[in-house]
Amino acid sequence: MVLLGPPGAGKGTQAEVLSKELGIPHVSTGDMLREAVKKESPVGKEAKGYMNRGELVPDDVVIKIVSSRLTDDDLKKGFMLDGFPRTVNQADKLDASLEKSDKRLDMVLFFKTSPEVSVERLSGRRVCKKCGKNYHVKNMPPKKEGICNACGGEIIQRKDDSVETVKNRLVVYEKDTRALIDYYKKKGLLREVSGDLDVDGLFQNIKKLLEKENAL
Ligand code: AP5
């Protein structure tokens, strides 16, 4: 499955719950790249500037890390891709890579979300520096201010969640990623949910959809 939608649509938040419900791993290119930046690996060093500016990391870099991850044993029974593909070129490469290993996509879940909601969610998002858990200052605050419920780590704001960078991420989404809606519609894989709903409302809608598709 692929989770598709603009920045702040709630893909990562839903993926965390869905991954448990479906029993398949959540593969987020954003998380993989942030980990590489933290480790200061060659990929991280190359990706850092693009990410901080809210631009896409070059296709060849991202395709390489995803292709390598897709061969891991824990993904044999299925996986949920979040944040990939983000360009038509990435989608073509994903198709080719899946075909090679006799796999295929079952569904692309598109989170239709208004730009106002994206900006409000991302400017209020906070993340744990240690374990990466997501919070929101209004919608999902931690029990104790500044401290992660899960691991006690420090809660910070992502560099690319400043209002200016968020605006640029939305421009990049429109320019490079929106085309994937038609791309997957033509393949008969696209299923749409409203990303504007609250966390539980959205989850219930996704669950209903998956039940209808016999995926649960
Ligand atoms: P990435 O980490 O993938 O960022 P994104 O796609 O912009 O998505 P986000 O993680 O920001 O949003 P989300 O939809 O997951 O929302 P979330 O659940 O967190 O990518 C970061 C960067 O890495 C890119 O800009 C790029 O540079 C690079 N990159 C990654 N993949 C790449 C690729 N394939 N190619 C090239 N470059 C790539 O929720 C957001 C907030 O809202 C949270 O605070 C949450 O608590 C709250 N919230 C969530 N759902 C709800 C809800 N339903 N109601 C109310 N609040 C909610």
PDB file of C-alpha atoms and ligand atoms in Angstrom:
ATOM      1  CA  MET A   1       0.000   0.000   0.000  1.00  0.00           C
ATOM      2  CA  VAL A   2       1.070   3.577  -0.662  1.00  0.00           C
ATOM      3  CA  LEU A   3      -0.097   6.519   1.470  1.00  0.00           C
ATOM      4  CA  LEU A   4      -0.335   9.608  -0.730  1.00  0.00           C
ATOM      5  CA  GLY A   5      -1.229  13.177   0.206  1.00  0.00           C
ATOM      6  CA  PRO A   6       0.127  16.653   0.876  1.00  0.00           C
ATOM      7  CA  PRO A   7       2.457  17.435   3.773  1.00  0.00           C
ATOM      8  CA  GLY A   8       0.524  17.404   7.043  1.00  0.00           C
ATOM      9  CA  ALA A   9      -2.321  15.243   5.711  1.00  0.00           C
ATOM     10  CA  GLY A  10      -1.804  12.870   8.639  1.00  0.00           C
ATOM     11  CA  LYS A  11      -0.139  10.031   6.709  1.00  0.00           C
ATOM     12  CA  GLY A  12       2.452   9.294   9.391  1.00  0.00           C
ATOM     13  CA  THR A  13      -0.107   9.466  12.210  1.00  0.00           C
ATOM     14  CA  GLN A  14      -2.466   6.998  10.497  1.00  0.00           C
ATOM     15  CA  ALA A  15       0.415   4.780   9.353  1.00  0.00           C
ATOM     16  CA  GLU A  16       1.435   4.189  12.965  1.00  0.00           C
ATOM     17  CA  VAL A  17      -2.005   2.740  13.826  1.00  0.00           C
ATOM     18  CA  LEU A  18      -2.642   1.052  10.473  1.00  0.00           C
ATOM     19  CA  SER A  19       0.673  -0.726  10.578  1.00  0.00           C
ATOM     20  CA  LYS A  20      -0.427  -2.444  13.818  1.00  0.00           C
ATOM     21  CA  GLU A  21      -3.945  -3.130  12.502  1.00  0.00           C
ATOM     22  CA  LEU A  22      -2.705  -4.680   9.241  1.00  0.00           C
ATOM     23  CA  GLY A  23       0.419  -6.258  10.710  1.00  0.00           C
ATOM     24  CA  ILE A  24       2.692  -4.770   8.053  1.00  0.00           C
ATOM     25  CA  PRO A  25       5.665  -2.399   8.513  1.00  0.00           C
ATOM     26  CA  HIS A  26       5.458   1.350   7.928  1.00  0.00           C
ATOM     27  CA  VAL A  27       8.204   2.531   5.576  1.00  0.00           C
ATOM     28  CA  SER A  28       8.594   6.316   5.652  1.00  0.00           C
ATOM     29  CA  THR A  29      11.194   7.925   3.393  1.00  0.00           C
ATOM     30  CA  GLY A  30      11.008  11.075   5.551  1.00  0.00           C
ATOM     31  CA  ASP A  31      11.961   9.015   8.640  1.00  0.00           C
ATOM     32  CA  MET A  32      14.708   7.168   6.756  1.00  0.00           C
ATOM     33  CA  LEU A  33      16.192  10.425   5.494  1.00  0.00           C
ATOM     34  CA  ARG A  34      15.961  12.120   8.924  1.00  0.00           C
ATOM     35  CA  GLU A  35      17.790   9.127  10.424  1.00  0.00           C
ATOM     36  CA  ALA A  36      20.503   9.460   7.748  1.00  0.00           C
ATOM     37  CA  VAL A  37      20.845  13.185   8.536  1.00  0.00           C
ATOM     38  CA  LYS A  38      21.151  12.404  12.266  1.00  0.00           C
ATOM     39  CA  LYS A  39      23.884   9.830  11.575  1.00  0.00           C
ATOM     40  CA  GLU A  40      25.641  12.239   9.178  1.00  0.00           C
ATOM     41  CA  SER A  41      25.912   9.432   6.613  1.00  0.00           C
ATOM     42  CA  PRO A  42      26.745  10.327   2.963  1.00  0.00           C
ATOM     43  CA  VAL A  43      23.011  10.150   2.090  1.00  0.00           C
ATOM     44  CA  GLY A  44      22.194  12.318   5.104  1.00  0.00           C
ATOM     45  CA  LYS A  45      24.789  14.915   4.169  1.00  0.00           C
ATOM     46  CA  GLU A  46      23.372  15.115   0.638  1.00  0.00           C
ATOM     47  CA  ALA A  47      19.718  15.210   1.779  1.00  0.00           C
ATOM     48  CA  LYS A  48      19.981  17.729   4.630  1.00  0.00           C
ATOM     49  CA  GLY A  49      19.921  20.974   2.620  1.00  0.00           C
ATOM     50  CA  TYR A  50      17.014  19.881   0.419  1.00  0.00           C
ATOM     51  CA  MET A  51      14.981  18.805   3.445  1.00  0.00           C
ATOM     52  CA  ASN A  52      15.610  21.999   5.399  1.00  0.00           C
ATOM     53  CA  ARG A  53      14.467  24.052   2.395  1.00  0.00           C
ATOM     54  CA  GLY A  54      11.363  21.887   1.937  1.00  0.00           C
ATOM     55  CA  GLU A  55      12.522  20.671  -1.473  1.00  0.00           C
ATOM     56  CA  LEU A  56      12.552  17.093  -2.699  1.00  0.00           C
ATOM     57  CA  VAL A  57      15.743  15.112  -2.262  1.00  0.00           C
ATOM     58  CA  PRO A  58      16.963  14.032  -5.751  1.00  0.00           C
ATOM     59  CA  ASP A  59      15.155  10.963  -7.128  1.00  0.00           C
ATOM     60  CA  ASP A  60      18.283   8.831  -7.524  1.00  0.00           C
ATOM     61  CA  VAL A  61      19.143   9.179  -3.806  1.00  0.00           C
ATOM     62  CA  VAL A  62      15.636   8.300  -2.600  1.00  0.00           C
ATOM     63  CA  ILE A  63      15.078   5.497  -5.107  1.00  0.00           C
ATOM     64  CA  LYS A  64      18.339   3.855  -4.003  1.00  0.00           C
ATOM     65  CA  ILE A  65      17.395   3.794  -0.301  1.00  0.00           C
ATOM     66  CA  VAL A  66      13.850   2.576  -0.974  1.00  0.00           C
ATOM     67  CA  SER A  67      14.928  -0.161  -3.415  1.00  0.00           C
ATOM     68  CA  SER A  68      17.386  -1.453  -0.850  1.00  0.00           C
ATOM     69  CA  ARG A  69      14.770  -1.365   1.967  1.00  0.00           C
ATOM     70  CA  LEU A  70      12.207  -3.227  -0.175  1.00  0.00           C
ATOM     71  CA  THR A  71      14.420  -6.307  -0.254  1.00  0.00           C
ATOM     72  CA  ASP A  72      14.419  -6.645   3.562  1.00  0.00           C
ATOM     73  CA  ASP A  73      12.884  -9.825   4.988  1.00  0.00           C
ATOM     74  CA  ASP A  74      10.377  -8.030   7.234  1.00  0.00           C
ATOM     75  CA  LEU A  75       8.626  -6.629   4.140  1.00  0.00           C
ATOM     76  CA  LYS A  76       7.950 -10.024   2.579  1.00  0.00           C
ATOM     77  CA  LYS A  77       4.301 -10.104   3.712  1.00  0.00           C
ATOM     78  CA  GLY A  78       3.594  -6.523   2.693  1.00  0.00           C
ATOM     79  CA  PHE A  79       4.382  -2.912   3.576  1.00  0.00           C
ATOM     80  CA  MET A  80       2.992   0.573   3.785  1.00  0.00           C
ATOM     81  CA  LEU A  81       4.957   3.249   1.928  1.00  0.00           C
ATOM     82  CA  ASP A  82       4.617   6.766   3.362  1.00  0.00           C
ATOM     83  CA  GLY A  83       6.178   9.704   1.492  1.00  0.00           C
ATOM     84  CA  PHE A  84       7.230   7.588  -1.491  1.00  0.00           C
ATOM     85  CA  PRO A  85       6.715   7.851  -4.415  1.00  0.00           C
ATOM     86  CA  ARG A  86       6.598  11.631  -4.715  1.00  0.00           C
ATOM     87  CA  THR A  87       7.337  12.038  -8.436  1.00  0.00           C
ATOM     88  CA  VAL A  88       6.176  10.143 -11.524  1.00  0.00           C
ATOM     89  CA  ASN A  89       9.760   8.993 -12.044  1.00  0.00           C
ATOM     90  CA  GLN A  90       9.825   7.516  -8.501  1.00  0.00           C
ATOM     91  CA  ALA A  91       6.478   5.785  -9.177  1.00  0.00           C
ATOM     92  CA  ASP A  92       7.791   4.251 -12.420  1.00  0.00           C
ATOM     93  CA  LYS A  93      10.927   3.039 -10.637  1.00  0.00           C
ATOM     94  CA  LEU A  94       8.818   1.578  -7.804  1.00  0.00           C
ATOM     95  CA  ASP A  95       6.696  -0.355 -10.318  1.00  0.00           C
ATOM     96  CA  ALA A  96       9.811  -1.729 -12.002  1.00  0.00           C
ATOM     97  CA  SER A  97      11.388  -2.685  -8.693  1.00  0.00           C
ATOM     98  CA  LEU A  98       8.224  -4.459  -7.469  1.00  0.00           C
ATOM     99  CA  GLU A  99       7.791  -6.295 -10.756  1.00  0.00           C
ATOM    100  CA  LYS A 100      11.338  -7.616 -10.512  1.00  0.00           C
ATOM    101  CA  SER A 101      10.570  -9.211  -7.149  1.00  0.00           C
ATOM    102  CA  ASP A 102       7.131 -10.473  -8.236  1.00  0.00           C
ATOM    103  CA  LYS A 103       5.263  -8.026  -6.002  1.00  0.00           C
ATOM    104  CA  ARG A 104       2.573  -5.460  -6.789  1.00  0.00           C
ATOM    105  CA  LEU A 105       0.743  -2.557  -5.151  1.00  0.00           C
ATOM    106  CA  ASP A 106      -2.771  -3.375  -3.891  1.00  0.00           C
ATOM    107  CA  MET A 107      -3.896   0.135  -3.107  1.00  0.00           C
ATOM    108  CA  VAL A 108      -2.917   3.819  -3.010  1.00  0.00           C
ATOM    109  CA  LEU A 109      -4.685   5.622  -0.185  1.00  0.00           C
ATOM    110  CA  PHE A 110      -5.015   9.311  -1.061  1.00  0.00           C
ATOM    111  CA  PHE A 111      -5.550  11.736   1.856  1.00  0.00           C
ATOM    112  CA  LYS A 112      -7.441  14.636   0.269  1.00  0.00           C
ATOM    113  CA  THR A 113      -6.546  17.599   2.486  1.00  0.00           C
ATOM    114  CA  SER A 114      -7.010  21.371   2.211  1.00  0.00           C
ATOM    115  CA  PRO A 115      -3.891  23.599   2.267  1.00  0.00           C
ATOM    116  CA  GLU A 116      -5.231  25.496   5.334  1.00  0.00           C
ATOM    117  CA  VAL A 117      -5.390  22.246   7.322  1.00  0.00           C
ATOM    118  CA  SER A 118      -1.877  21.260   6.182  1.00  0.00           C
ATOM    119  CA  VAL A 119      -0.400  24.578   7.336  1.00  0.00           C
ATOM    120  CA  GLU A 120      -2.225  24.496  10.695  1.00  0.00           C
ATOM    121  CA  ARG A 121      -1.120  20.920  11.411  1.00  0.00           C
ATOM    122  CA  LEU A 122       2.500  21.332  10.390  1.00  0.00           C
ATOM    123  CA  SER A 123       3.075  24.639  12.125  1.00  0.00           C
ATOM    124  CA  GLY A 124       1.674  23.057  15.329  1.00  0.00           C
ATOM    125  CA  ARG A 125       3.491  19.742  14.966  1.00  0.00           C
ATOM    126  CA  ARG A 126       6.125  18.799  17.517  1.00  0.00           C
ATOM    127  CA  VAL A 127       8.242  15.632  17.475  1.00  0.00           C
ATOM    128  CA  CYS A 128      10.277  13.701  20.008  1.00  0.00           C
ATOM    129  CA  LYS A 129      13.982  14.223  19.381  1.00  0.00           C
ATOM    130  CA  LYS A 130      14.741  10.707  20.632  1.00  0.00           C
ATOM    131  CA  CYS A 131      12.039   8.355  19.267  1.00  0.00           C
ATOM    132  CA  GLY A 132      10.405  10.554  16.593  1.00  0.00           C
ATOM    133  CA  LYS A 133       6.857  10.283  18.008  1.00  0.00           C
ATOM    134  CA  ASN A 134       4.506  12.965  16.633  1.00  0.00           C
ATOM    135  CA  TYR A 135       2.546  15.501  18.673  1.00  0.00           C
ATOM    136  CA  HIS A 136       0.531  18.634  17.942  1.00  0.00           C
ATOM    137  CA  VAL A 137       0.359  21.640  20.248  1.00  0.00           C
ATOM    138  CA  LYS A 138      -3.488  21.687  20.103  1.00  0.00           C
ATOM    139  CA  ASN A 139      -4.715  18.403  18.558  1.00  0.00           C
ATOM    140  CA  MET A 140      -2.370  15.913  20.253  1.00  0.00           C
ATOM    141  CA  PRO A 141      -0.349  17.542  23.040  1.00  0.00           C
ATOM    142  CA  PRO A 142       1.945  15.411  25.216  1.00  0.00           C
ATOM    143  CA  LYS A 143       0.789  14.703  28.783  1.00  0.00           C
ATOM    144  CA  LYS A 144       3.697  16.734  30.158  1.00  0.00           C
ATOM    145  CA  GLU A 145       4.759  19.809  28.175  1.00  0.00           C
ATOM    146  CA  GLY A 146       7.982  19.308  26.230  1.00  0.00           C
ATOM    147  CA  ILE A 147       8.363  15.638  27.275  1.00  0.00           C
ATOM    148  CA  CYS A 148       7.558  12.589  25.129  1.00  0.00           C
ATOM    149  CA  ASN A 149       4.828  10.280  26.548  1.00  0.00           C
ATOM    150  CA  ALA A 150       6.518   7.226  25.019  1.00  0.00           C
ATOM    151  CA  CYS A 151      10.195   7.603  25.923  1.00  0.00           C
ATOM    152  CA  GLY A 152      10.616  10.750  28.056  1.00  0.00           C
ATOM    153  CA  GLY A 153      12.692  12.409  25.298  1.00  0.00           C
ATOM    154  CA  GLU A 154      12.724  16.128  24.533  1.00  0.00           C
ATOM    155  CA  ILE A 155       9.980  17.408  22.213  1.00  0.00           C
ATOM    156  CA  ILE A 156      11.105  19.813  19.486  1.00  0.00           C
ATOM    157  CA  GLN A 157       9.842  21.450  16.275  1.00  0.00           C
ATOM    158  CA  ARG A 158      11.089  20.019  12.955  1.00  0.00           C
ATOM    159  CA  LYS A 159      13.273  22.535  11.030  1.00  0.00           C
ATOM    160  CA  ASP A 160      11.078  22.131   7.932  1.00  0.00           C
ATOM    161  CA  ASP A 161       7.869  22.896   9.882  1.00  0.00           C
ATOM    162  CA  SER A 162       8.440  26.674   9.920  1.00  0.00           C
ATOM    163  CA  VAL A 163       5.589  28.539   8.152  1.00  0.00           C
ATOM    164  CA  GLU A 164       7.813  29.591   5.196  1.00  0.00           C
ATOM    165  CA  THR A 165       9.177  26.080   4.596  1.00  0.00           C
ATOM    166  CA  VAL A 166       5.730  24.535   4.939  1.00  0.00           C
ATOM    167  CA  LYS A 167       4.488  26.897   2.193  1.00  0.00           C
ATOM    168  CA  ASN A 168       7.340  25.752  -0.043  1.00  0.00           C
ATOM    169  CA  ARG A 169       6.578  22.067   0.678  1.00  0.00           C
ATOM    170  CA  LEU A 170       3.000  22.672  -0.472  1.00  0.00           C
ATOM    171  CA  VAL A 171       4.237  24.330  -3.691  1.00  0.00           C
ATOM    172  CA  VAL A 172       6.555  21.356  -4.308  1.00  0.00           C
ATOM    173  CA  TYR A 173       3.660  18.948  -3.665  1.00  0.00           C
ATOM    174  CA  GLU A 174       1.500  20.715  -6.272  1.00  0.00           C
ATOM    175  CA  LYS A 175       4.341  20.836  -8.799  1.00  0.00           C
ATOM    176  CA  ASP A 176       5.818  17.344  -8.459  1.00  0.00           C
ATOM    177  CA  THR A 177       3.520  15.040  -6.480  1.00  0.00           C
ATOM    178  CA  ARG A 178      -0.083  15.910  -7.372  1.00  0.00           C
ATOM    179  CA  ALA A 179       0.347  14.202 -10.762  1.00  0.00           C
ATOM    180  CA  LEU A 180       0.453  10.862  -8.929  1.00  0.00           C
ATOM    181  CA  ILE A 181      -3.287  11.118  -8.199  1.00  0.00           C
ATOM    182  CA  ASP A 182      -4.082  10.671 -11.908  1.00  0.00           C
ATOM    183  CA  TYR A 183      -1.204   8.253 -12.362  1.00  0.00           C
ATOM    184  CA  TYR A 184      -2.690   5.833  -9.815  1.00  0.00           C
ATOM    185  CA  LYS A 185      -6.308   6.599 -10.791  1.00  0.00           C
ATOM    186  CA  LYS A 186      -5.501   5.358 -14.295  1.00  0.00           C
ATOM    187  CA  LYS A 187      -4.082   2.158 -12.827  1.00  0.00           C
ATOM    188  CA  GLY A 188      -7.321   1.659 -10.833  1.00  0.00           C
ATOM    189  CA  LEU A 189      -5.427   1.731  -7.519  1.00  0.00           C
ATOM    190  CA  LEU A 190      -6.487   5.081  -6.025  1.00  0.00           C
ATOM    191  CA  ARG A 191      -8.844   5.168  -3.006  1.00  0.00           C
ATOM    192  CA  GLU A 192      -9.701   8.549  -1.442  1.00  0.00           C
ATOM    193  CA  VAL A 193     -10.316   9.556   2.171  1.00  0.00           C
ATOM    194  CA  SER A 194     -10.756  13.011   3.692  1.00  0.00           C
ATOM    195  CA  GLY A 195      -7.539  14.032   5.440  1.00  0.00           C
ATOM    196  CA  ASP A 196      -9.385  17.018   6.957  1.00  0.00           C
ATOM    197  CA  LEU A 197     -11.144  14.759   9.500  1.00  0.00           C
ATOM    198  CA  ASP A 198      -9.865  14.383  13.059  1.00  0.00           C
ATOM    199  CA  VAL A 199      -7.507  11.486  13.848  1.00  0.00           C
ATOM    200  CA  ASP A 200     -10.182   9.021  14.943  1.00  0.00           C
ATOM    201  CA  GLY A 201     -12.735  10.039  12.277  1.00  0.00           C
ATOM    202  CA  LEU A 202     -10.122   9.527   9.584  1.00  0.00           C
ATOM    203  CA  PHE A 203      -9.033   6.185  11.017  1.00  0.00           C
ATOM    204  CA  GLN A 204     -12.664   4.927  11.111  1.00  0.00           C
ATOM    205  CA  ASN A 205     -13.118   5.930   7.443  1.00  0.00           C
ATOM    206  CA  ILE A 206      -9.927   4.173   6.415  1.00  0.00           C
ATOM    207  CA  LYS A 207     -10.996   1.071   8.345  1.00  0.00           C
ATOM    208  CA  LYS A 208     -14.374   1.015   6.585  1.00  0.00           C
ATOM    209  CA  LEU A 209     -12.655   1.374   3.230  1.00  0.00           C
ATOM    210  CA  LEU A 210     -10.205  -1.442   3.975  1.00  0.00           C
ATOM    211  CA  GLU A 211     -13.047  -3.689   5.130  1.00  0.00           C
ATOM    212  CA  LYS A 212     -14.887  -2.986   1.872  1.00  0.00           C
ATOM    213  CA  GLU A 213     -11.733  -3.938  -0.040  1.00  0.00           C
ATOM    214  CA  ASN A 214     -11.354  -7.110   2.056  1.00  0.00           C
ATOM    215  CA  ALA A 215      -7.975  -5.856   3.243  1.00  0.00           C
ATOM    216  CA  LEU A 216      -8.787  -6.222   6.954  1.00  0.00           C
TER     217      LEU A 216
HETATM  218  P1  AP5 B   1       8.124  13.670   5.086  1.00  0.00           P
HETATM  219  O1  AP5 B   1       8.601  13.389   6.438  1.00  0.00           O
HETATM  220  O2  AP5 B   1       7.595  12.553   4.248  1.00  0.00           O
HETATM  221  O3  AP5 B   1       7.107  14.853   5.173  1.00  0.00           O
HETATM  222  P2  AP5 B   1       5.683  15.098   4.460  1.00  0.00           P
HETATM  223  O4  AP5 B   1       5.230  14.233   3.362  1.00  0.00           O
HETATM  224  O5  AP5 B   1       5.817  16.528   4.115  1.00  0.00           O
HETATM  225  O6  AP5 B   1       4.687  14.667   5.438  1.00  0.00           O
HETATM  226  P3  AP5 B   1       4.667  14.967   6.888  1.00  0.00           P
HETATM  227  O7  AP5 B   1       5.421  13.922   7.631  1.00  0.00           O
HETATM  228  O8  AP5 B   1       5.127  16.378   7.110  1.00  0.00           O
HETATM  229  O9  AP5 B   1       3.093  14.920   7.155  1.00  0.00           O
HETATM  230  P4  AP5 B   1       2.122  13.698   7.446  1.00  0.00           P
HETATM  231  O10 AP5 B   1       1.107  13.645   6.357  1.00  0.00           O
HETATM  232  O11 AP5 B   1       2.856  12.436   7.737  1.00  0.00           O
HETATM  233  O12 AP5 B   1       1.403  14.257   8.734  1.00  0.00           O
HETATM  234  P5  AP5 B   1       1.563  13.809  10.255  1.00  0.00           P
HETATM  235  O13 AP5 B   1       0.870  12.513  10.485  1.00  0.00           O
HETATM  236  O14 AP5 B   1       2.979  13.946  10.714  1.00  0.00           O
HETATM  237  O15 AP5 B   1       9.295  14.327   4.215  1.00  0.00           O
HETATM  238  C1  AP5 B   1      10.151  15.319   4.717  1.00  0.00           C
HETATM  239  C2  AP5 B   1      11.174  15.729   3.665  1.00  0.00           C
HETATM  240  O16 AP5 B   1      11.989  14.599   3.299  1.00  0.00           O
HETATM  241  C3  AP5 B   1      10.580  16.226   2.322  1.00  0.00           C
HETATM  242  O17 AP5 B   1      10.241  17.586   2.364  1.00  0.00           O
HETATM  243  C4  AP5 B   1      11.741  15.919   1.372  1.00  0.00           C
HETATM  244  O18 AP5 B   1      12.769  16.884   1.469  1.00  0.00           O
HETATM  245  C5  AP5 B   1      12.289  14.604   1.887  1.00  0.00           C
HETATM  246  N1  AP5 B   1      11.648  13.432   1.264  1.00  0.00           N
HETATM  247  C6  AP5 B   1      10.905  12.465   1.880  1.00  0.00           C
HETATM  248  N2  AP5 B   1      10.477  11.566   0.995  1.00  0.00           N
HETATM  249  C7  AP5 B   1      10.956  11.949  -0.215  1.00  0.00           C
HETATM  250  C8  AP5 B   1      10.823  11.416  -1.531  1.00  0.00           C
HETATM  251  N3  AP5 B   1      10.097  10.326  -1.789  1.00  0.00           N
HETATM  252  N4  AP5 B   1      11.436  12.078  -2.538  1.00  0.00           N
HETATM  253  C9  AP5 B   1      12.176  13.188  -2.314  1.00  0.00           C
HETATM  254  N5  AP5 B   1      12.318  13.744  -1.094  1.00  0.00           N
HETATM  255  C10 AP5 B   1      11.710  13.133  -0.046  1.00  0.00           C
HETATM  256  O19 AP5 B   1       0.667  14.950  10.953  1.00  0.00           O
HETATM  257  C11 AP5 B   1       1.054  16.313  10.961  1.00  0.00           C
HETATM  258  C12 AP5 B   1       0.604  16.980  12.278  1.00  0.00           C
HETATM  259  O20 AP5 B   1      -0.825  16.990  12.370  1.00  0.00           O
HETATM  260  C13 AP5 B   1       1.075  16.260  13.545  1.00  0.00           C
HETATM  261  O21 AP5 B   1       1.358  17.238  14.504  1.00  0.00           O
HETATM  262  C14 AP5 B   1      -0.113  15.421  14.006  1.00  0.00           C
HETATM  263  O22 AP5 B   1      -0.127  15.283  15.381  1.00  0.00           O
HETATM  264  C15 AP5 B   1      -1.305  16.237  13.503  1.00  0.00           C
HETATM  265  N6  AP5 B   1      -2.389  15.418  12.955  1.00  0.00           N
HETATM  266  C16 AP5 B   1      -2.240  14.297  12.194  1.00  0.00           C
HETATM  267  N7  AP5 B   1      -3.433  13.833  11.788  1.00  0.00           N
HETATM  268  C17 AP5 B   1      -4.366  14.688  12.304  1.00  0.00           C
HETATM  269  C18 AP5 B   1      -5.793  14.750  12.221  1.00  0.00           C
HETATM  270  N8  AP5 B   1      -6.487  13.854  11.502  1.00  0.00           N
HETATM  271  N9  AP5 B   1      -6.413  15.761  12.873  1.00  0.00           N
HETATM  272  C19 AP5 B   1      -5.714  16.683  13.563  1.00  0.00           C
HETATM  273  N10 AP5 B   1      -4.358  16.675  13.696  1.00  0.00           N
HETATM  274  C20 AP5 B   1      -3.695  15.693  13.057  1.00  0.00           C
END
